[in-house]
Structure formats: structure tokens, C-alpha cells
Amino acid sequence: MRIYQEADYDAMSRRTAAIIAAEVIRKPDCVLGLATGSTPVGSYRQLVAWQQEGLLSFGTVTTVNLDEYRGLGPDHEQSYRHFMRVNLFDQVDIRPDRTYLPDGLAADPEAECRRYDALVESLGGTDLQLLGMGHNGHIGFNEPGTAFIRETHVVDLTRSTIEANARFFQKKEEVPRQAITMGVGTIMSARRVLVAVSGADKAEAVRRAFCGPITPEVPASILQLHRDVVLVGDVAALSGMREEGVFQ
């Protein structure tokens, strides 16, 4: 695992964006696995700026997102499809028909999970999978539990995840209670995993994920078994790893 410690959120975002941009330049037809939430917003903003400056193109890139809320359509302002359009897709030269997310309105969610796994497999998997990390160590919406679930699946969101996402909704009661998420098997099949973390409130989750035992109680801990993980974090988010002596 490679670790990049940056001074603050802005520096972390630039480093993360640079790694993604390098992949796009290296392999113009790459498959990017993308994430939502507050952490990657700064990185997407930087990628938009570089693309608009003519420094890179997403014209032949394909993207697959980690997850989508169940019950929200693509035009709902809190859907992850909407998030991606606002923060990246509508501002760069990517083709809309090359951007994929699970269908949150699928009548048969189990069939949608199987379809999504087949789609990722048909694309040859992801070349680079971007991940954030929840306060409880979740990646995508793979929540703490008793077993790692390999395939894309429907998940009941934990109270902590619902509370963390409530800031995006007018009322906490409006936060969906379920989501469709890539499983850890699909995430682990990526040729490279890029984890971005920021803030002191993530320090304990990061420490447990990369310095503790591999356990489904900390879903991100499975990344210890991946052959190519890049961790980019600011000083505050990586403080727990420094205390463990992983680096100075």
C-alpha cells in the first residue's frame, strides 16, 4: 500500500484528482469506479478544471458507480446519478451512455444487482476504483456485519450512515433506508483501489481499517488484502496510522 499524507482537504483532493487524471491519460479508454459523498467533491472539481483547460479528456472513459439509493430516481436531487451529473458528468466531455449506476427504481432489485455485476464484468472490471470511507468503516454501502458480501446487493443502511447522510436531506426521515451497492468482491476485483479520506473524524476508521484485523465488522479492512491500494489522506485523517507507527 502506498500512502500520501497531504496537509488538508484541498491538497488531498488535488492528489486524488492527479492519480485519477494519470490513469485517464495512461489509458484513455479506462474504466473508472467512482464514489459519491462529500469527500470526492474537491477531486471532481479539480478534474473538471483540468478537462476544461484541455489537459485531459474523458471522451472514451467509462464509469461505474459504487451505489445508489433504493427508491430514488435519476432525476431526484439526492440521487447519486444527480450528484454525479452536477459534480462531474455534466461538466466534462464524458459520454452519458458510458456512465453507469445501479437503478434505484428497479422493480426487481435482486435482478438489478445481478445485472450490475454482469455489466461490470462485461467491461473487464475497473482499472481504478475510487473509495471514500464511512465513520464505521463502510466502503460503498457495505456496512459492518458478520460476513463480507461479494456481489452487488441490497443493504439496509445503519443508523450511523443514515444520520451521516441526513445533512443532504431536508429531514432525516427523508433519507432512504436501503441502497444498492457493489459488494466487496466487485470492489476488490479493481486493478487499483484509491482511498480518499479527510478529517479527524475519520482517523479511527482509517486506523481500524489498515492497522487492525481484517473483519467484516470494519468492511474497509478487506482492502489490506488488495495487491494495489493507494491511500490519500490529510494529516488529521491519517493521525491514527501515525500513532500506530505506520509512518512518521
PDB file of C-alpha atoms in Angstrom:
ATOM      1  CA  MET A   1       0.000   0.000   0.000  1.00  0.00           C
ATOM      2  CA  ARG A   2       1.183   3.497  -0.855  1.00  0.00           C
ATOM      3  CA  ILE A   3       0.250   6.354   1.468  1.00  0.00           C
ATOM      4  CA  TYR A   4       0.158  10.035   0.559  1.00  0.00           C
ATOM      5  CA  GLN A   5      -0.226  12.381   3.517  1.00  0.00           C
ATOM      6  CA  GLU A   6      -1.425  15.827   2.490  1.00  0.00           C
ATOM      7  CA  ALA A   7      -1.765  18.995   4.541  1.00  0.00           C
ATOM      8  CA  ASP A   8      -5.508  19.500   4.245  1.00  0.00           C
ATOM      9  CA  TYR A   9      -8.664  18.646   2.294  1.00  0.00           C
ATOM     10  CA  ASP A  10      -7.718  20.755  -0.722  1.00  0.00           C
ATOM     11  CA  ALA A  11      -4.294  19.149  -1.037  1.00  0.00           C
ATOM     12  CA  MET A  12      -5.810  15.692  -0.546  1.00  0.00           C
ATOM     13  CA  SER A  13      -8.328  16.450  -3.303  1.00  0.00           C
ATOM     14  CA  ARG A  14      -5.624  17.581  -5.739  1.00  0.00           C
ATOM     15  CA  ARG A  15      -3.524  14.486  -5.098  1.00  0.00           C
ATOM     16  CA  THR A  16      -6.531  12.220  -5.552  1.00  0.00           C
ATOM     17  CA  ALA A  17      -7.506  14.011  -8.762  1.00  0.00           C
ATOM     18  CA  ALA A  18      -3.939  13.732 -10.053  1.00  0.00           C
ATOM     19  CA  ILE A  19      -3.958   9.964  -9.604  1.00  0.00           C
ATOM     20  CA  ILE A  20      -7.281   9.677 -11.431  1.00  0.00           C
ATOM     21  CA  ALA A  21      -6.080  12.004 -14.206  1.00  0.00           C
ATOM     22  CA  ALA A  22      -2.896   9.987 -14.620  1.00  0.00           C
ATOM     23  CA  GLU A  23      -4.979   6.846 -15.139  1.00  0.00           C
ATOM     24  CA  VAL A  24      -7.103   8.594 -17.770  1.00  0.00           C
ATOM     25  CA  ILE A  25      -4.015   9.861 -19.596  1.00  0.00           C
ATOM     26  CA  ARG A  26      -2.268   6.487 -19.336  1.00  0.00           C
ATOM     27  CA  LYS A  27      -5.316   4.581 -20.590  1.00  0.00           C
ATOM     28  CA  PRO A  28      -7.826   6.855 -22.359  1.00  0.00           C
ATOM     29  CA  ASP A  29     -10.435   4.070 -22.539  1.00  0.00           C
ATOM     30  CA  CYS A  30     -10.094   3.122 -18.888  1.00  0.00           C
ATOM     31  CA  VAL A  31     -12.965   2.050 -16.647  1.00  0.00           C
ATOM     32  CA  LEU A  32     -13.198   4.231 -13.541  1.00  0.00           C
ATOM     33  CA  GLY A  33     -15.109   3.147 -10.464  1.00  0.00           C
ATOM     34  CA  LEU A  34     -16.472   6.314  -8.871  1.00  0.00           C
ATOM     35  CA  ALA A  35     -17.804   7.289  -5.465  1.00  0.00           C
ATOM     36  CA  THR A  36     -20.158   9.914  -4.085  1.00  0.00           C
ATOM     37  CA  GLY A  37     -20.368  11.798  -0.796  1.00  0.00           C
ATOM     38  CA  SER A  38     -18.576  14.908   0.387  1.00  0.00           C
ATOM     39  CA  THR A  39     -15.028  13.525   0.183  1.00  0.00           C
ATOM     40  CA  PRO A  40     -14.599  13.311  -3.621  1.00  0.00           C
ATOM     41  CA  VAL A  41     -16.260  16.646  -4.440  1.00  0.00           C
ATOM     42  CA  GLY A  42     -12.974  18.547  -4.368  1.00  0.00           C
ATOM     43  CA  SER A  43     -11.303  15.966  -6.578  1.00  0.00           C
ATOM     44  CA  TYR A  44     -14.114  16.105  -9.116  1.00  0.00           C
ATOM     45  CA  ARG A  45     -13.874  19.904  -9.111  1.00  0.00           C
ATOM     46  CA  GLN A  46     -10.157  19.646  -9.921  1.00  0.00           C
ATOM     47  CA  LEU A  47     -10.754  17.103 -12.692  1.00  0.00           C
ATOM     48  CA  VAL A  48     -13.361  19.404 -14.225  1.00  0.00           C
ATOM     49  CA  ALA A  49     -10.876  22.283 -14.194  1.00  0.00           C
ATOM     50  CA  TRP A  50      -8.151  20.236 -15.854  1.00  0.00           C
ATOM     51  CA  GLN A  51     -10.512  18.905 -18.510  1.00  0.00           C
ATOM     52  CA  GLN A  52     -11.815  22.379 -19.306  1.00  0.00           C
ATOM     53  CA  GLU A  53      -8.215  23.569 -19.599  1.00  0.00           C
ATOM     54  CA  GLY A  54      -7.644  20.846 -22.202  1.00  0.00           C
ATOM     55  CA  LEU A  55      -5.227  18.839 -20.064  1.00  0.00           C
ATOM     56  CA  LEU A  56      -7.224  15.602 -20.269  1.00  0.00           C
ATOM     57  CA  SER A  57     -10.310  14.153 -21.905  1.00  0.00           C
ATOM     58  CA  PHE A  58     -12.989  11.781 -20.648  1.00  0.00           C
ATOM     59  CA  GLY A  59     -14.285  11.186 -24.164  1.00  0.00           C
ATOM     60  CA  THR A  60     -13.506   7.462 -24.208  1.00  0.00           C
ATOM     61  CA  VAL A  61     -13.677   6.799 -20.443  1.00  0.00           C
ATOM     62  CA  THR A  62     -16.334   4.511 -18.953  1.00  0.00           C
ATOM     63  CA  THR A  63     -17.507   4.939 -15.357  1.00  0.00           C
ATOM     64  CA  VAL A  64     -19.342   2.660 -12.942  1.00  0.00           C
ATOM     65  CA  ASN A  65     -20.504   3.999  -9.600  1.00  0.00           C
ATOM     66  CA  LEU A  66     -20.449   2.121  -6.340  1.00  0.00           C
ATOM     67  CA  ASP A  67     -24.040   2.538  -5.305  1.00  0.00           C
ATOM     68  CA  GLU A  68     -27.439   4.199  -5.482  1.00  0.00           C
ATOM     69  CA  TYR A  69     -30.251   4.761  -3.025  1.00  0.00           C
ATOM     70  CA  ARG A  70     -33.247   2.477  -3.395  1.00  0.00           C
ATOM     71  CA  GLY A  71     -36.401   4.409  -4.175  1.00  0.00           C
ATOM     72  CA  LEU A  72     -34.739   7.437  -5.752  1.00  0.00           C
ATOM     73  CA  GLY A  73     -34.906   8.005  -9.492  1.00  0.00           C
ATOM     74  CA  PRO A  74     -32.056   9.531 -11.512  1.00  0.00           C
ATOM     75  CA  ASP A  75     -33.677  12.988 -11.502  1.00  0.00           C
ATOM     76  CA  HIS A  76     -34.151  13.142  -7.730  1.00  0.00           C
ATOM     77  CA  GLU A  77     -31.846  15.842  -6.400  1.00  0.00           C
ATOM     78  CA  GLN A  78     -30.424  13.475  -3.771  1.00  0.00           C
ATOM     79  CA  SER A  79     -29.895  10.510  -6.087  1.00  0.00           C
ATOM     80  CA  TYR A  80     -26.305   9.604  -6.793  1.00  0.00           C
ATOM     81  CA  ARG A  81     -26.926   9.899 -10.532  1.00  0.00           C
ATOM     82  CA  HIS A  82     -27.883  13.529  -9.938  1.00  0.00           C
ATOM     83  CA  PHE A  83     -24.819  14.007  -7.718  1.00  0.00           C
ATOM     84  CA  MET A  84     -22.534  12.706 -10.435  1.00  0.00           C
ATOM     85  CA  ARG A  85     -24.129  14.850 -13.116  1.00  0.00           C
ATOM     86  CA  VAL A  86     -23.800  18.020 -11.029  1.00  0.00           C
ATOM     87  CA  ASN A  87     -20.270  17.383  -9.793  1.00  0.00           C
ATOM     88  CA  LEU A  88     -18.660  15.736 -12.815  1.00  0.00           C
ATOM     89  CA  PHE A  89     -20.587  14.289 -15.744  1.00  0.00           C
ATOM     90  CA  ASP A  90     -22.331  17.450 -16.963  1.00  0.00           C
ATOM     91  CA  GLN A  91     -19.121  19.476 -16.771  1.00  0.00           C
ATOM     92  CA  VAL A  92     -16.726  17.251 -18.715  1.00  0.00           C
ATOM     93  CA  ASP A  93     -16.711  15.597 -22.130  1.00  0.00           C
ATOM     94  CA  ILE A  94     -17.727  12.138 -20.957  1.00  0.00           C
ATOM     95  CA  ARG A  95     -20.412  10.359 -22.983  1.00  0.00           C
ATOM     96  CA  PRO A  96     -23.601   9.857 -20.910  1.00  0.00           C
ATOM     97  CA  ASP A  97     -24.041   6.352 -22.329  1.00  0.00           C
ATOM     98  CA  ARG A  98     -20.681   5.406 -20.789  1.00  0.00           C
ATOM     99  CA  THR A  99     -21.731   6.328 -17.231  1.00  0.00           C
ATOM    100  CA  TYR A 100     -23.375   3.608 -15.150  1.00  0.00           C
ATOM    101  CA  LEU A 101     -25.052   3.461 -11.755  1.00  0.00           C
ATOM    102  CA  PRO A 102     -27.440   0.915 -10.233  1.00  0.00           C
ATOM    103  CA  ASP A 103     -31.121   1.608 -10.922  1.00  0.00           C
ATOM    104  CA  GLY A 104     -32.651   2.744  -7.651  1.00  0.00           C
ATOM    105  CA  LEU A 105     -36.167   2.312  -9.070  1.00  0.00           C
ATOM    106  CA  ALA A 106     -35.701  -1.242 -10.341  1.00  0.00           C
ATOM    107  CA  ALA A 107     -38.888  -3.258  -9.818  1.00  0.00           C
ATOM    108  CA  ASP A 108     -36.798  -6.339  -9.090  1.00  0.00           C
ATOM    109  CA  PRO A 109     -33.809  -5.138  -7.047  1.00  0.00           C
ATOM    110  CA  GLU A 110     -32.227  -8.604  -6.872  1.00  0.00           C
ATOM    111  CA  ALA A 111     -32.271  -8.855 -10.657  1.00  0.00           C
ATOM    112  CA  GLU A 112     -30.803  -5.354 -10.826  1.00  0.00           C
ATOM    113  CA  CYS A 113     -27.931  -6.467  -8.594  1.00  0.00           C
ATOM    114  CA  ARG A 114     -27.181  -9.394 -10.902  1.00  0.00           C
ATOM    115  CA  ARG A 115     -27.416  -7.107 -13.942  1.00  0.00           C
ATOM    116  CA  TYR A 116     -24.969  -4.649 -12.442  1.00  0.00           C
ATOM    117  CA  ASP A 117     -22.398  -7.317 -11.623  1.00  0.00           C
ATOM    118  CA  ALA A 118     -22.707  -8.664 -15.165  1.00  0.00           C
ATOM    119  CA  LEU A 119     -22.204  -5.155 -16.527  1.00  0.00           C
ATOM    120  CA  VAL A 120     -19.006  -4.590 -14.539  1.00  0.00           C
ATOM    121  CA  GLU A 121     -17.734  -7.997 -15.610  1.00  0.00           C
ATOM    122  CA  SER A 122     -18.539  -7.251 -19.271  1.00  0.00           C
ATOM    123  CA  LEU A 123     -16.413  -4.107 -19.025  1.00  0.00           C
ATOM    124  CA  GLY A 124     -13.487  -6.154 -17.773  1.00  0.00           C
ATOM    125  CA  GLY A 125     -13.732  -4.764 -14.251  1.00  0.00           C
ATOM    126  CA  THR A 126     -12.478  -1.364 -13.148  1.00  0.00           C
ATOM    127  CA  ASP A 127      -8.971  -0.098 -13.774  1.00  0.00           C
ATOM    128  CA  LEU A 128      -9.161   2.307 -10.840  1.00  0.00           C
ATOM    129  CA  GLN A 129     -11.760   2.224  -8.075  1.00  0.00           C
ATOM    130  CA  LEU A 130     -12.188   5.397  -6.023  1.00  0.00           C
ATOM    131  CA  LEU A 131     -13.437   4.893  -2.471  1.00  0.00           C
ATOM    132  CA  GLY A 132     -14.305   7.060   0.479  1.00  0.00           C
ATOM    133  CA  MET A 133     -14.757   5.578   3.928  1.00  0.00           C
ATOM    134  CA  GLY A 134     -17.575   5.906   6.428  1.00  0.00           C
ATOM    135  CA  HIS A 135     -17.128   6.577  10.117  1.00  0.00           C
ATOM    136  CA  ASN A 136     -17.962   2.915  10.762  1.00  0.00           C
ATOM    137  CA  GLY A 137     -15.511   1.705   8.123  1.00  0.00           C
ATOM    138  CA  HIS A 138     -18.049   1.121   5.387  1.00  0.00           C
ATOM    139  CA  ILE A 139     -16.991   1.263   1.727  1.00  0.00           C
ATOM    140  CA  GLY A 140     -19.733   1.892  -0.769  1.00  0.00           C
ATOM    141  CA  PHE A 141     -22.719   0.920   1.336  1.00  0.00           C
ATOM    142  CA  ASN A 142     -21.086  -2.269   2.600  1.00  0.00           C
ATOM    143  CA  GLU A 143     -21.979  -1.835   6.259  1.00  0.00           C
ATOM    144  CA  PRO A 144     -20.414  -3.594   9.272  1.00  0.00           C
ATOM    145  CA  GLY A 145     -21.763  -7.114   9.655  1.00  0.00           C
ATOM    146  CA  THR A 146     -20.889 -10.740  10.214  1.00  0.00           C
ATOM    147  CA  ALA A 147     -19.656 -11.552   6.712  1.00  0.00           C
ATOM    148  CA  PHE A 148     -18.223  -9.882   3.626  1.00  0.00           C
ATOM    149  CA  ILE A 149     -20.738  -9.931   0.789  1.00  0.00           C
ATOM    150  CA  ARG A 150     -19.041 -10.380  -2.553  1.00  0.00           C
ATOM    151  CA  GLU A 151     -21.775  -9.455  -5.019  1.00  0.00           C
ATOM    152  CA  THR A 152     -23.786  -6.299  -5.621  1.00  0.00           C
ATOM    153  CA  HIS A 153     -26.649  -6.414  -3.145  1.00  0.00           C
ATOM    154  CA  VAL A 154     -29.427  -4.515  -1.405  1.00  0.00           C
ATOM    155  CA  VAL A 155     -28.370  -3.280   2.011  1.00  0.00           C
ATOM    156  CA  ASP A 156     -30.238  -1.859   4.983  1.00  0.00           C
ATOM    157  CA  LEU A 157     -28.424   1.300   5.990  1.00  0.00           C
ATOM    158  CA  THR A 158     -27.235   1.582   9.569  1.00  0.00           C
ATOM    159  CA  ARG A 159     -28.378   4.343  11.887  1.00  0.00           C
ATOM    160  CA  SER A 160     -24.935   5.986  11.748  1.00  0.00           C
ATOM    161  CA  THR A 161     -24.970   6.060   7.946  1.00  0.00           C
ATOM    162  CA  ILE A 162     -28.496   7.460   7.857  1.00  0.00           C
ATOM    163  CA  GLU A 163     -27.506  10.165  10.336  1.00  0.00           C
ATOM    164  CA  ALA A 164     -24.344  10.969   8.350  1.00  0.00           C
ATOM    165  CA  ASN A 165     -26.368  11.379   5.147  1.00  0.00           C
ATOM    166  CA  ALA A 166     -29.218  13.313   6.771  1.00  0.00           C
ATOM    167  CA  ARG A 167     -27.415  16.611   6.120  1.00  0.00           C
ATOM    168  CA  PHE A 168     -28.182  16.188   2.420  1.00  0.00           C
ATOM    169  CA  PHE A 169     -31.947  15.959   3.014  1.00  0.00           C
ATOM    170  CA  GLN A 170     -34.413  18.447   4.484  1.00  0.00           C
ATOM    171  CA  LYS A 171     -35.454  15.901   7.118  1.00  0.00           C
ATOM    172  CA  LYS A 172     -33.762  12.783   8.422  1.00  0.00           C
ATOM    173  CA  GLU A 173     -36.998  10.885   7.740  1.00  0.00           C
ATOM    174  CA  GLU A 174     -36.449  11.511   4.022  1.00  0.00           C
ATOM    175  CA  VAL A 175     -33.155   9.594   3.936  1.00  0.00           C
ATOM    176  CA  PRO A 176     -33.698   6.242   2.169  1.00  0.00           C
ATOM    177  CA  ARG A 177     -33.302   3.218   4.420  1.00  0.00           C
ATOM    178  CA  GLN A 178     -31.871   0.970   1.720  1.00  0.00           C
ATOM    179  CA  ALA A 179     -29.353   1.177  -1.100  1.00  0.00           C
ATOM    180  CA  ILE A 180     -27.963  -0.989  -3.873  1.00  0.00           C
ATOM    181  CA  THR A 181     -24.210  -1.313  -3.514  1.00  0.00           C
ATOM    182  CA  MET A 182     -21.305  -3.094  -5.130  1.00  0.00           C
ATOM    183  CA  GLY A 183     -20.100  -5.916  -2.936  1.00  0.00           C
ATOM    184  CA  VAL A 184     -16.556  -6.248  -1.688  1.00  0.00           C
ATOM    185  CA  GLY A 185     -15.781  -8.878  -4.330  1.00  0.00           C
ATOM    186  CA  THR A 186     -16.538  -6.427  -7.126  1.00  0.00           C
ATOM    187  CA  ILE A 187     -14.565  -3.685  -5.382  1.00  0.00           C
ATOM    188  CA  MET A 188     -11.622  -5.998  -4.800  1.00  0.00           C
ATOM    189  CA  SER A 189     -11.566  -7.015  -8.469  1.00  0.00           C
ATOM    190  CA  ALA A 190     -10.396  -3.489  -9.398  1.00  0.00           C
ATOM    191  CA  ARG A 191      -6.840  -3.410 -10.649  1.00  0.00           C
ATOM    192  CA  ARG A 192      -6.092  -0.463  -8.354  1.00  0.00           C
ATOM    193  CA  VAL A 193      -8.028   0.953  -5.404  1.00  0.00           C
ATOM    194  CA  LEU A 194      -7.731   4.621  -4.478  1.00  0.00           C
ATOM    195  CA  VAL A 195      -8.977   5.528  -0.989  1.00  0.00           C
ATOM    196  CA  ALA A 196      -9.506   9.203  -0.141  1.00  0.00           C
ATOM    197  CA  VAL A 197     -10.086  10.308   3.455  1.00  0.00           C
ATOM    198  CA  SER A 198     -10.228  13.665   5.198  1.00  0.00           C
ATOM    199  CA  GLY A 199     -10.801  14.966   8.698  1.00  0.00           C
ATOM    200  CA  ALA A 200     -10.076  13.937  12.267  1.00  0.00           C
ATOM    201  CA  ASP A 201     -13.488  12.263  12.479  1.00  0.00           C
ATOM    202  CA  LYS A 202     -12.235   9.594  10.032  1.00  0.00           C
ATOM    203  CA  ALA A 203      -8.970   8.895  11.858  1.00  0.00           C
ATOM    204  CA  GLU A 204     -10.258   5.996  13.948  1.00  0.00           C
ATOM    205  CA  ALA A 205     -11.972   4.343  10.976  1.00  0.00           C
ATOM    206  CA  VAL A 206      -8.771   4.609   8.938  1.00  0.00           C
ATOM    207  CA  ARG A 207      -6.686   3.193  11.776  1.00  0.00           C
ATOM    208  CA  ARG A 208      -9.036   0.248  12.262  1.00  0.00           C
ATOM    209  CA  ALA A 209      -9.226  -0.414   8.530  1.00  0.00           C
ATOM    210  CA  PHE A 210      -5.493  -0.515   7.864  1.00  0.00           C
ATOM    211  CA  CYS A 211      -3.921  -1.307  11.239  1.00  0.00           C
ATOM    212  CA  GLY A 212      -6.474  -3.660  12.764  1.00  0.00           C
ATOM    213  CA  PRO A 213      -7.660  -7.170  11.965  1.00  0.00           C
ATOM    214  CA  ILE A 214      -9.436  -7.997   8.730  1.00  0.00           C
ATOM    215  CA  THR A 215     -13.062  -8.315   9.765  1.00  0.00           C
ATOM    216  CA  PRO A 216     -16.485  -7.636   8.257  1.00  0.00           C
ATOM    217  CA  GLU A 217     -17.117  -5.502  11.337  1.00  0.00           C
ATOM    218  CA  VAL A 218     -14.813  -2.998   9.566  1.00  0.00           C
ATOM    219  CA  PRO A 219     -15.626  -3.540   5.872  1.00  0.00           C
ATOM    220  CA  ALA A 220     -12.710  -1.413   4.623  1.00  0.00           C
ATOM    221  CA  SER A 221     -10.266  -3.764   6.358  1.00  0.00           C
ATOM    222  CA  ILE A 222     -10.645  -6.168   3.422  1.00  0.00           C
ATOM    223  CA  LEU A 223      -8.513  -3.711   1.432  1.00  0.00           C
ATOM    224  CA  GLN A 224      -5.471  -4.996   3.341  1.00  0.00           C
ATOM    225  CA  LEU A 225      -5.656  -7.995   1.008  1.00  0.00           C
ATOM    226  CA  HIS A 226      -5.680  -5.983  -2.214  1.00  0.00           C
ATOM    227  CA  ARG A 227      -2.491  -6.004  -4.269  1.00  0.00           C
ATOM    228  CA  ASP A 228      -2.540  -2.297  -5.199  1.00  0.00           C
ATOM    229  CA  VAL A 229      -4.077   0.194  -2.776  1.00  0.00           C
ATOM    230  CA  VAL A 230      -3.281   3.896  -2.693  1.00  0.00           C
ATOM    231  CA  LEU A 231      -4.390   5.781   0.419  1.00  0.00           C
ATOM    232  CA  VAL A 232      -4.579   9.577   0.198  1.00  0.00           C
ATOM    233  CA  GLY A 233      -5.470  11.432   3.361  1.00  0.00           C
ATOM    234  CA  ASP A 234      -4.945  14.710   5.111  1.00  0.00           C
ATOM    235  CA  VAL A 235      -2.910  14.987   8.289  1.00  0.00           C
ATOM    236  CA  ALA A 236      -5.949  14.719  10.536  1.00  0.00           C
ATOM    237  CA  ALA A 237      -7.415  11.623   8.875  1.00  0.00           C
ATOM    238  CA  LEU A 238      -4.093   9.755   8.994  1.00  0.00           C
ATOM    239  CA  SER A 239      -3.294  10.647  12.621  1.00  0.00           C
ATOM    240  CA  GLY A 240      -4.327   7.217  13.904  1.00  0.00           C
ATOM    241  CA  MET A 241      -1.976   5.455  11.499  1.00  0.00           C
ATOM    242  CA  ARG A 242       0.885   7.712  12.564  1.00  0.00           C
ATOM    243  CA  GLU A 243       0.187   6.792  16.194  1.00  0.00           C
ATOM    244  CA  GLU A 244       0.418   3.134  15.176  1.00  0.00           C
ATOM    245  CA  GLY A 245       3.883   3.829  13.738  1.00  0.00           C
ATOM    246  CA  VAL A 246       2.910   3.038  10.144  1.00  0.00           C
ATOM    247  CA  PHE A 247       4.749   6.201   9.064  1.00  0.00           C
ATOM    248  CA  GLN A 248       6.031   9.427  10.567  1.00  0.00           C
TER     249      GLN A 248
END
